[in-house]
Every structure is written in C-alpha cells, then in structure tokens.
Amino acid sequence: MMKATSPHLLENLAHIASLTADAMQLLIDNANTEVVNKGDYLLREGQYCQYIWFIETGACRAFHDKDTREINTAFYFENTFFTDMKSLRNNTSTEYNLQAMEKTILWKWHKDTLSQLYQLSPEITAFGRQWLEHLLIVQETHIQWLTKNTPEERYQAILTHYPELVQRVTLTQLCSYLGISRETLSRIRRRLQ
C-alpha cells in the first residue's frame, strides 16, 4: 500500500515522466517527509548536498552571501522539486544556502537511496534523467530571463507570471533576486502604477 501522499506530488512525478504504479510506489515508499520551520536551513554554504526535495506546502529560497549582503538566486514554492545538482552529483561543497522562508512540509530522497532505486528500476532511471533535463531547462530559462530583460521587464514578468513572489518574499529578497536596489524597485513600481 502506498504511503499517504500529496496528490500534487503524484501529479508532479507523473508530469516529469510516466511511471507505472509499481515505480511510483517505489519512489514514494523511499521518500522521507520533514517539517521545517521558518528560518531553518536545509543546506548551508560549504556543506555537501545529499537530497532532492519536493515542497508539499511552504516555501524555500536559495541564496549566497556576498560581502554583507544576501543574494537570492531562486525561490521554491508548493509543488516544486529542487536540489543543488552540482553538489549532489559531483559530491562537492555547495556554494549557496537553502533555507525555509516559512513553515514547510517537504518530501526528500537521499542520493544513495535514489542510486539504489536506479539499479532496481529502469523507469526510475528514466525519471531521473528526465527530471535532470527539466531542471536544466528551468535554469536556462531563468538565466535568459535575467540577461535578456531589463529590471522593469523582469518585475512586470513577476507580477504577471509569479505574483506569489511579491506576496511571499520580502522586498529586500525580491530586489536581490532581480539584481536591483530597493530605490530602483520603488521607481519601477511608481512608473507602473
């Protein structure tokens, strides 16, 4: 019997790759759930990433420290898979932090467990490859978005496509994500009113 799980997790797993009920059950049965509080770190700069996470409820962010400032590089909300692929895959220390921005319920898979599952199931191996491709596409899209658009265009895109960012992250975090100062964001917001 499959352990109780979020329907969103099942949908997201199926969205990445079609899995038989047996392969889906293997993935679910080998996941752990964890509740983390606002401010808790999943990963700190210099540590080694050991997990792939899925957010059932809540929000997390990726950031690194530069001088005395935090530079936010990604935000993750409900129904999202995330990890530090470079650290996970290469067994190297991570260059950024992963932190809960609010109370968050996570599903997580340890990399050793996933390696074992890849040995057991060609379907799960295919799932892992497709999930990696999905992550790379998301990352490329994000880099293109940052480099091809002006700060105002980036902010407008957030308002249109990712309004939860404006509602769920602080202005300071949003500004560092957009690569602009608070003053610049204030000017952009005034122009858009």
PDB file of C-alpha atoms in Angstrom:
ATOM      1  CA  MET A   1       0.000   0.000   0.000  1.00  0.00           C
ATOM      2  CA  MET A   2       1.362   3.429  -0.993  1.00  0.00           C
ATOM      3  CA  LYS A   3       2.006   5.713   1.969  1.00  0.00           C
ATOM      4  CA  ALA A   4      -0.320   8.705   2.260  1.00  0.00           C
ATOM      5  CA  THR A   5       0.920  11.414  -0.018  1.00  0.00           C
ATOM      6  CA  SER A   6       0.012  14.707  -1.550  1.00  0.00           C
ATOM      7  CA  PRO A   7      -1.882  14.372  -4.841  1.00  0.00           C
ATOM      8  CA  HIS A   8       0.354  17.194  -6.062  1.00  0.00           C
ATOM      9  CA  LEU A   9       3.452  15.066  -5.535  1.00  0.00           C
ATOM     10  CA  LEU A  10       1.930  12.262  -7.599  1.00  0.00           C
ATOM     11  CA  GLU A  11       0.919  14.741 -10.335  1.00  0.00           C
ATOM     12  CA  ASN A  12       4.397  16.261 -10.432  1.00  0.00           C
ATOM     13  CA  LEU A  13       6.086  12.884 -10.572  1.00  0.00           C
ATOM     14  CA  ALA A  14       3.774  11.868 -13.432  1.00  0.00           C
ATOM     15  CA  HIS A  15       4.368  15.206 -15.195  1.00  0.00           C
ATOM     16  CA  ILE A  16       8.120  14.591 -15.319  1.00  0.00           C
ATOM     17  CA  ALA A  17       7.877  11.003 -16.590  1.00  0.00           C
ATOM     18  CA  SER A  18       5.179   8.402 -16.935  1.00  0.00           C
ATOM     19  CA  LEU A  19       5.689   5.834 -14.227  1.00  0.00           C
ATOM     20  CA  THR A  20       3.886   2.562 -13.569  1.00  0.00           C
ATOM     21  CA  ALA A  21       2.113   2.224 -10.248  1.00  0.00           C
ATOM     22  CA  ASP A  22       4.970  -0.001  -9.011  1.00  0.00           C
ATOM     23  CA  ALA A  23       7.672   2.541  -9.896  1.00  0.00           C
ATOM     24  CA  MET A  24       5.605   5.353  -8.362  1.00  0.00           C
ATOM     25  CA  GLN A  25       5.195   3.310  -5.186  1.00  0.00           C
ATOM     26  CA  LEU A  26       8.950   2.656  -5.029  1.00  0.00           C
ATOM     27  CA  LEU A  27       9.653   6.389  -5.235  1.00  0.00           C
ATOM     28  CA  ILE A  28       7.050   7.292  -2.615  1.00  0.00           C
ATOM     29  CA  ASP A  29       7.989   4.483  -0.235  1.00  0.00           C
ATOM     30  CA  ASN A  30      11.638   5.546  -0.329  1.00  0.00           C
ATOM     31  CA  ALA A  31      10.962   9.192   0.430  1.00  0.00           C
ATOM     32  CA  ASN A  32      11.011  10.753   3.868  1.00  0.00           C
ATOM     33  CA  THR A  33       8.861  13.643   4.984  1.00  0.00           C
ATOM     34  CA  GLU A  34      10.132  16.510   7.074  1.00  0.00           C
ATOM     35  CA  VAL A  35       8.596  19.628   8.563  1.00  0.00           C
ATOM     36  CA  VAL A  36      10.948  22.604   8.789  1.00  0.00           C
ATOM     37  CA  ASN A  37      10.260  25.943  10.423  1.00  0.00           C
ATOM     38  CA  LYS A  38      10.771  29.404   9.004  1.00  0.00           C
ATOM     39  CA  GLY A  39      14.485  30.208   9.002  1.00  0.00           C
ATOM     40  CA  ASP A  40      15.645  26.578   9.196  1.00  0.00           C
ATOM     41  CA  TYR A  41      18.453  25.679   6.810  1.00  0.00           C
ATOM     42  CA  LEU A  42      18.224  22.617   4.589  1.00  0.00           C
ATOM     43  CA  LEU A  43      21.747  23.252   3.341  1.00  0.00           C
ATOM     44  CA  ARG A  44      24.482  25.747   4.226  1.00  0.00           C
ATOM     45  CA  GLU A  45      27.317  27.044   2.073  1.00  0.00           C
ATOM     46  CA  GLY A  46      30.230  24.616   2.349  1.00  0.00           C
ATOM     47  CA  GLN A  47      28.108  21.558   3.162  1.00  0.00           C
ATOM     48  CA  TYR A  48      27.516  18.671   0.774  1.00  0.00           C
ATOM     49  CA  CYS A  49      24.050  18.314  -0.723  1.00  0.00           C
ATOM     50  CA  GLN A  50      22.633  14.850  -0.060  1.00  0.00           C
ATOM     51  CA  TYR A  51      18.956  15.265  -1.016  1.00  0.00           C
ATOM     52  CA  ILE A  52      16.398  16.099  -3.633  1.00  0.00           C
ATOM     53  CA  TRP A  53      13.376  17.823  -2.065  1.00  0.00           C
ATOM     54  CA  PHE A  54       9.748  18.353  -3.038  1.00  0.00           C
ATOM     55  CA  ILE A  55       7.694  21.079  -1.342  1.00  0.00           C
ATOM     56  CA  GLU A  56       4.215  19.925  -0.356  1.00  0.00           C
ATOM     57  CA  THR A  57       3.405  23.191   1.446  1.00  0.00           C
ATOM     58  CA  GLY A  58       5.567  26.189   2.236  1.00  0.00           C
ATOM     59  CA  ALA A  59       8.445  27.995   0.583  1.00  0.00           C
ATOM     60  CA  CYS A  60      12.239  27.877   0.441  1.00  0.00           C
ATOM     61  CA  ARG A  61      14.932  30.057  -1.077  1.00  0.00           C
ATOM     62  CA  ALA A  62      18.449  29.688  -2.411  1.00  0.00           C
ATOM     63  CA  PHE A  63      20.920  32.447  -1.584  1.00  0.00           C
ATOM     64  CA  HIS A  64      24.576  33.143  -1.025  1.00  0.00           C
ATOM     65  CA  ASP A  65      26.359  35.786   0.983  1.00  0.00           C
ATOM     66  CA  LYS A  66      28.365  38.451  -0.814  1.00  0.00           C
ATOM     67  CA  ASP A  67      30.183  40.877   1.459  1.00  0.00           C
ATOM     68  CA  THR A  68      27.446  41.834   3.926  1.00  0.00           C
ATOM     69  CA  ARG A  69      24.505  41.160   1.590  1.00  0.00           C
ATOM     70  CA  GLU A  70      22.442  38.109   0.789  1.00  0.00           C
ATOM     71  CA  ILE A  71      21.997  37.449  -2.927  1.00  0.00           C
ATOM     72  CA  ASN A  72      18.809  35.470  -3.577  1.00  0.00           C
ATOM     73  CA  THR A  73      19.072  33.261  -6.644  1.00  0.00           C
ATOM     74  CA  ALA A  74      15.892  31.164  -6.520  1.00  0.00           C
ATOM     75  CA  PHE A  75      12.594  30.760  -4.705  1.00  0.00           C
ATOM     76  CA  TYR A  76      10.724  27.481  -4.450  1.00  0.00           C
ATOM     77  CA  PHE A  77       7.041  27.144  -3.605  1.00  0.00           C
ATOM     78  CA  GLU A  78       4.474  24.357  -3.345  1.00  0.00           C
ATOM     79  CA  ASN A  79       4.685  21.501  -5.840  1.00  0.00           C
ATOM     80  CA  THR A  80       8.319  22.135  -6.747  1.00  0.00           C
ATOM     81  CA  PHE A  81      11.302  19.810  -6.788  1.00  0.00           C
ATOM     82  CA  PHE A  82      14.699  21.334  -6.005  1.00  0.00           C
ATOM     83  CA  THR A  83      18.273  20.484  -5.062  1.00  0.00           C
ATOM     84  CA  ASP A  84      21.830  21.698  -5.571  1.00  0.00           C
ATOM     85  CA  MET A  85      22.545  19.475  -8.557  1.00  0.00           C
ATOM     86  CA  LYS A  86      26.239  20.370  -8.793  1.00  0.00           C
ATOM     87  CA  SER A  87      26.926  19.479  -5.164  1.00  0.00           C
ATOM     88  CA  LEU A  88      24.660  16.423  -5.238  1.00  0.00           C
ATOM     89  CA  ARG A  89      26.099  14.978  -8.448  1.00  0.00           C
ATOM     90  CA  ASN A  90      29.779  15.854  -8.007  1.00  0.00           C
ATOM     91  CA  ASN A  91      29.987  15.388  -4.232  1.00  0.00           C
ATOM     92  CA  THR A  92      31.376  18.906  -3.845  1.00  0.00           C
ATOM     93  CA  SER A  93      30.573  21.540  -1.283  1.00  0.00           C
ATOM     94  CA  THR A  94      27.674  23.820  -2.089  1.00  0.00           C
ATOM     95  CA  GLU A  95      28.177  27.476  -2.906  1.00  0.00           C
ATOM     96  CA  TYR A  96      24.842  28.636  -1.548  1.00  0.00           C
ATOM     97  CA  ASN A  97      22.302  28.165   1.230  1.00  0.00           C
ATOM     98  CA  LEU A  98      18.867  26.576   1.046  1.00  0.00           C
ATOM     99  CA  GLN A  99      16.531  27.939   3.718  1.00  0.00           C
ATOM    100  CA  ALA A 100      12.823  27.677   4.582  1.00  0.00           C
ATOM    101  CA  MET A 101      11.048  31.030   4.255  1.00  0.00           C
ATOM    102  CA  GLU A 102       8.010  29.760   6.143  1.00  0.00           C
ATOM    103  CA  LYS A 103       6.902  26.552   7.842  1.00  0.00           C
ATOM    104  CA  THR A 104       7.395  23.952   5.106  1.00  0.00           C
ATOM    105  CA  ILE A 105       6.435  20.311   4.611  1.00  0.00           C
ATOM    106  CA  LEU A 106       8.988  18.526   2.460  1.00  0.00           C
ATOM    107  CA  TRP A 107       9.369  15.143   0.819  1.00  0.00           C
ATOM    108  CA  LYS A 108      13.021  14.212   0.376  1.00  0.00           C
ATOM    109  CA  TRP A 109      15.074  11.496  -1.248  1.00  0.00           C
ATOM    110  CA  HIS A 110      18.662  10.774  -0.227  1.00  0.00           C
ATOM    111  CA  LYS A 111      21.037  10.455  -3.165  1.00  0.00           C
ATOM    112  CA  ASP A 112      22.168   6.977  -2.067  1.00  0.00           C
ATOM    113  CA  THR A 113      18.548   5.825  -1.969  1.00  0.00           C
ATOM    114  CA  LEU A 114      17.994   7.200  -5.471  1.00  0.00           C
ATOM    115  CA  SER A 115      21.095   5.390  -6.719  1.00  0.00           C
ATOM    116  CA  GLN A 116      19.679   2.143  -5.355  1.00  0.00           C
ATOM    117  CA  LEU A 117      16.322   2.842  -6.985  1.00  0.00           C
ATOM    118  CA  TYR A 118      18.061   3.480 -10.324  1.00  0.00           C
ATOM    119  CA  GLN A 119      19.562  -0.016 -10.044  1.00  0.00           C
ATOM    120  CA  LEU A 120      16.160  -1.539  -9.310  1.00  0.00           C
ATOM    121  CA  SER A 121      14.049   0.242 -11.900  1.00  0.00           C
ATOM    122  CA  PRO A 122      14.835   1.383 -15.448  1.00  0.00           C
ATOM    123  CA  GLU A 123      11.687   3.536 -15.192  1.00  0.00           C
ATOM    124  CA  ILE A 124      13.076   5.424 -12.208  1.00  0.00           C
ATOM    125  CA  THR A 125      16.391   5.812 -14.049  1.00  0.00           C
ATOM    126  CA  ALA A 126      14.483   7.378 -16.969  1.00  0.00           C
ATOM    127  CA  PHE A 127      12.574   9.537 -14.491  1.00  0.00           C
ATOM    128  CA  GLY A 128      15.874  10.804 -13.022  1.00  0.00           C
ATOM    129  CA  ARG A 129      17.199  11.673 -16.469  1.00  0.00           C
ATOM    130  CA  GLN A 130      14.005  13.491 -17.436  1.00  0.00           C
ATOM    131  CA  TRP A 131      13.925  15.324 -14.111  1.00  0.00           C
ATOM    132  CA  LEU A 132      17.513  16.488 -14.724  1.00  0.00           C
ATOM    133  CA  GLU A 133      16.549  17.712 -18.207  1.00  0.00           C
ATOM    134  CA  HIS A 134      13.578  19.552 -16.692  1.00  0.00           C
ATOM    135  CA  LEU A 135      15.839  21.237 -14.117  1.00  0.00           C
ATOM    136  CA  LEU A 136      18.303  22.320 -16.811  1.00  0.00           C
ATOM    137  CA  ILE A 137      15.509  23.840 -18.912  1.00  0.00           C
ATOM    138  CA  VAL A 138      14.205  25.761 -15.887  1.00  0.00           C
ATOM    139  CA  GLN A 139      17.727  27.001 -15.130  1.00  0.00           C
ATOM    140  CA  GLU A 140      18.407  28.061 -18.738  1.00  0.00           C
ATOM    141  CA  THR A 141      15.058  29.852 -18.916  1.00  0.00           C
ATOM    142  CA  HIS A 142      15.862  31.704 -15.697  1.00  0.00           C
ATOM    143  CA  ILE A 143      19.321  32.772 -16.911  1.00  0.00           C
ATOM    144  CA  GLN A 144      17.875  34.005 -20.206  1.00  0.00           C
ATOM    145  CA  TRP A 145      15.156  35.880 -18.336  1.00  0.00           C
ATOM    146  CA  LEU A 146      17.757  37.627 -16.167  1.00  0.00           C
ATOM    147  CA  THR A 147      20.084  38.534 -19.028  1.00  0.00           C
ATOM    148  CA  LYS A 148      17.606  39.472 -21.774  1.00  0.00           C
ATOM    149  CA  ASN A 149      15.190  41.614 -19.792  1.00  0.00           C
ATOM    150  CA  THR A 150      15.531  44.978 -18.116  1.00  0.00           C
ATOM    151  CA  PRO A 151      14.799  45.199 -14.391  1.00  0.00           C
ATOM    152  CA  GLU A 152      11.385  46.691 -15.211  1.00  0.00           C
ATOM    153  CA  GLU A 153      10.590  43.857 -17.632  1.00  0.00           C
ATOM    154  CA  ARG A 154      11.659  41.308 -15.024  1.00  0.00           C
ATOM    155  CA  TYR A 155       9.436  42.906 -12.394  1.00  0.00           C
ATOM    156  CA  GLN A 156       6.482  43.032 -14.803  1.00  0.00           C
ATOM    157  CA  ALA A 157       7.001  39.345 -15.611  1.00  0.00           C
ATOM    158  CA  ILE A 158       6.940  38.531 -11.897  1.00  0.00           C
ATOM    159  CA  LEU A 159       3.695  40.452 -11.449  1.00  0.00           C
ATOM    160  CA  THR A 160       2.147  38.616 -14.394  1.00  0.00           C
ATOM    161  CA  HIS A 161       3.503  35.093 -14.018  1.00  0.00           C
ATOM    162  CA  TYR A 162       4.751  34.748 -10.424  1.00  0.00           C
ATOM    163  CA  PRO A 163       2.624  37.020  -8.198  1.00  0.00           C
ATOM    164  CA  GLU A 164       3.396  34.781  -5.202  1.00  0.00           C
ATOM    165  CA  LEU A 165       6.919  36.215  -5.240  1.00  0.00           C
ATOM    166  CA  VAL A 166       5.581  39.693  -4.494  1.00  0.00           C
ATOM    167  CA  GLN A 167       3.256  38.316  -1.825  1.00  0.00           C
ATOM    168  CA  ARG A 168       5.595  35.844  -0.119  1.00  0.00           C
ATOM    169  CA  VAL A 169       9.135  37.256  -0.214  1.00  0.00           C
ATOM    170  CA  THR A 170      10.471  40.405   1.397  1.00  0.00           C
ATOM    171  CA  LEU A 171      11.270  43.461  -0.731  1.00  0.00           C
ATOM    172  CA  THR A 172      14.952  43.062   0.101  1.00  0.00           C
ATOM    173  CA  GLN A 173      14.903  39.438  -1.102  1.00  0.00           C
ATOM    174  CA  LEU A 174      12.985  40.402  -4.249  1.00  0.00           C
ATOM    175  CA  CYS A 175      15.436  43.204  -5.062  1.00  0.00           C
ATOM    176  CA  SER A 176      18.463  40.943  -4.712  1.00  0.00           C
ATOM    177  CA  TYR A 177      16.744  38.344  -6.921  1.00  0.00           C
ATOM    178  CA  LEU A 178      16.080  40.996  -9.578  1.00  0.00           C
ATOM    179  CA  GLY A 179      19.598  42.390  -9.206  1.00  0.00           C
ATOM    180  CA  ILE A 180      18.414  45.908  -8.348  1.00  0.00           C
ATOM    181  CA  SER A 181      18.359  48.250  -5.382  1.00  0.00           C
ATOM    182  CA  ARG A 182      15.231  48.987  -3.351  1.00  0.00           C
ATOM    183  CA  GLU A 183      15.290  52.530  -4.730  1.00  0.00           C
ATOM    184  CA  THR A 184      15.232  51.226  -8.303  1.00  0.00           C
ATOM    185  CA  LEU A 185      12.352  48.910  -7.465  1.00  0.00           C
ATOM    186  CA  SER A 186      10.453  51.815  -5.891  1.00  0.00           C
ATOM    187  CA  ARG A 187      10.894  53.853  -9.098  1.00  0.00           C
ATOM    188  CA  ILE A 188       9.713  50.929 -11.223  1.00  0.00           C
ATOM    189  CA  ARG A 189       6.652  50.405  -9.031  1.00  0.00           C
ATOM    190  CA  ARG A 190       5.765  54.110  -9.222  1.00  0.00           C
ATOM    191  CA  ARG A 191       6.038  54.039 -13.035  1.00  0.00           C
ATOM    192  CA  LEU A 192       3.768  51.003 -13.245  1.00  0.00           C
ATOM    193  CA  GLN A 193       1.007  52.498 -11.095  1.00  0.00           C
TER     194      GLN A 193
END
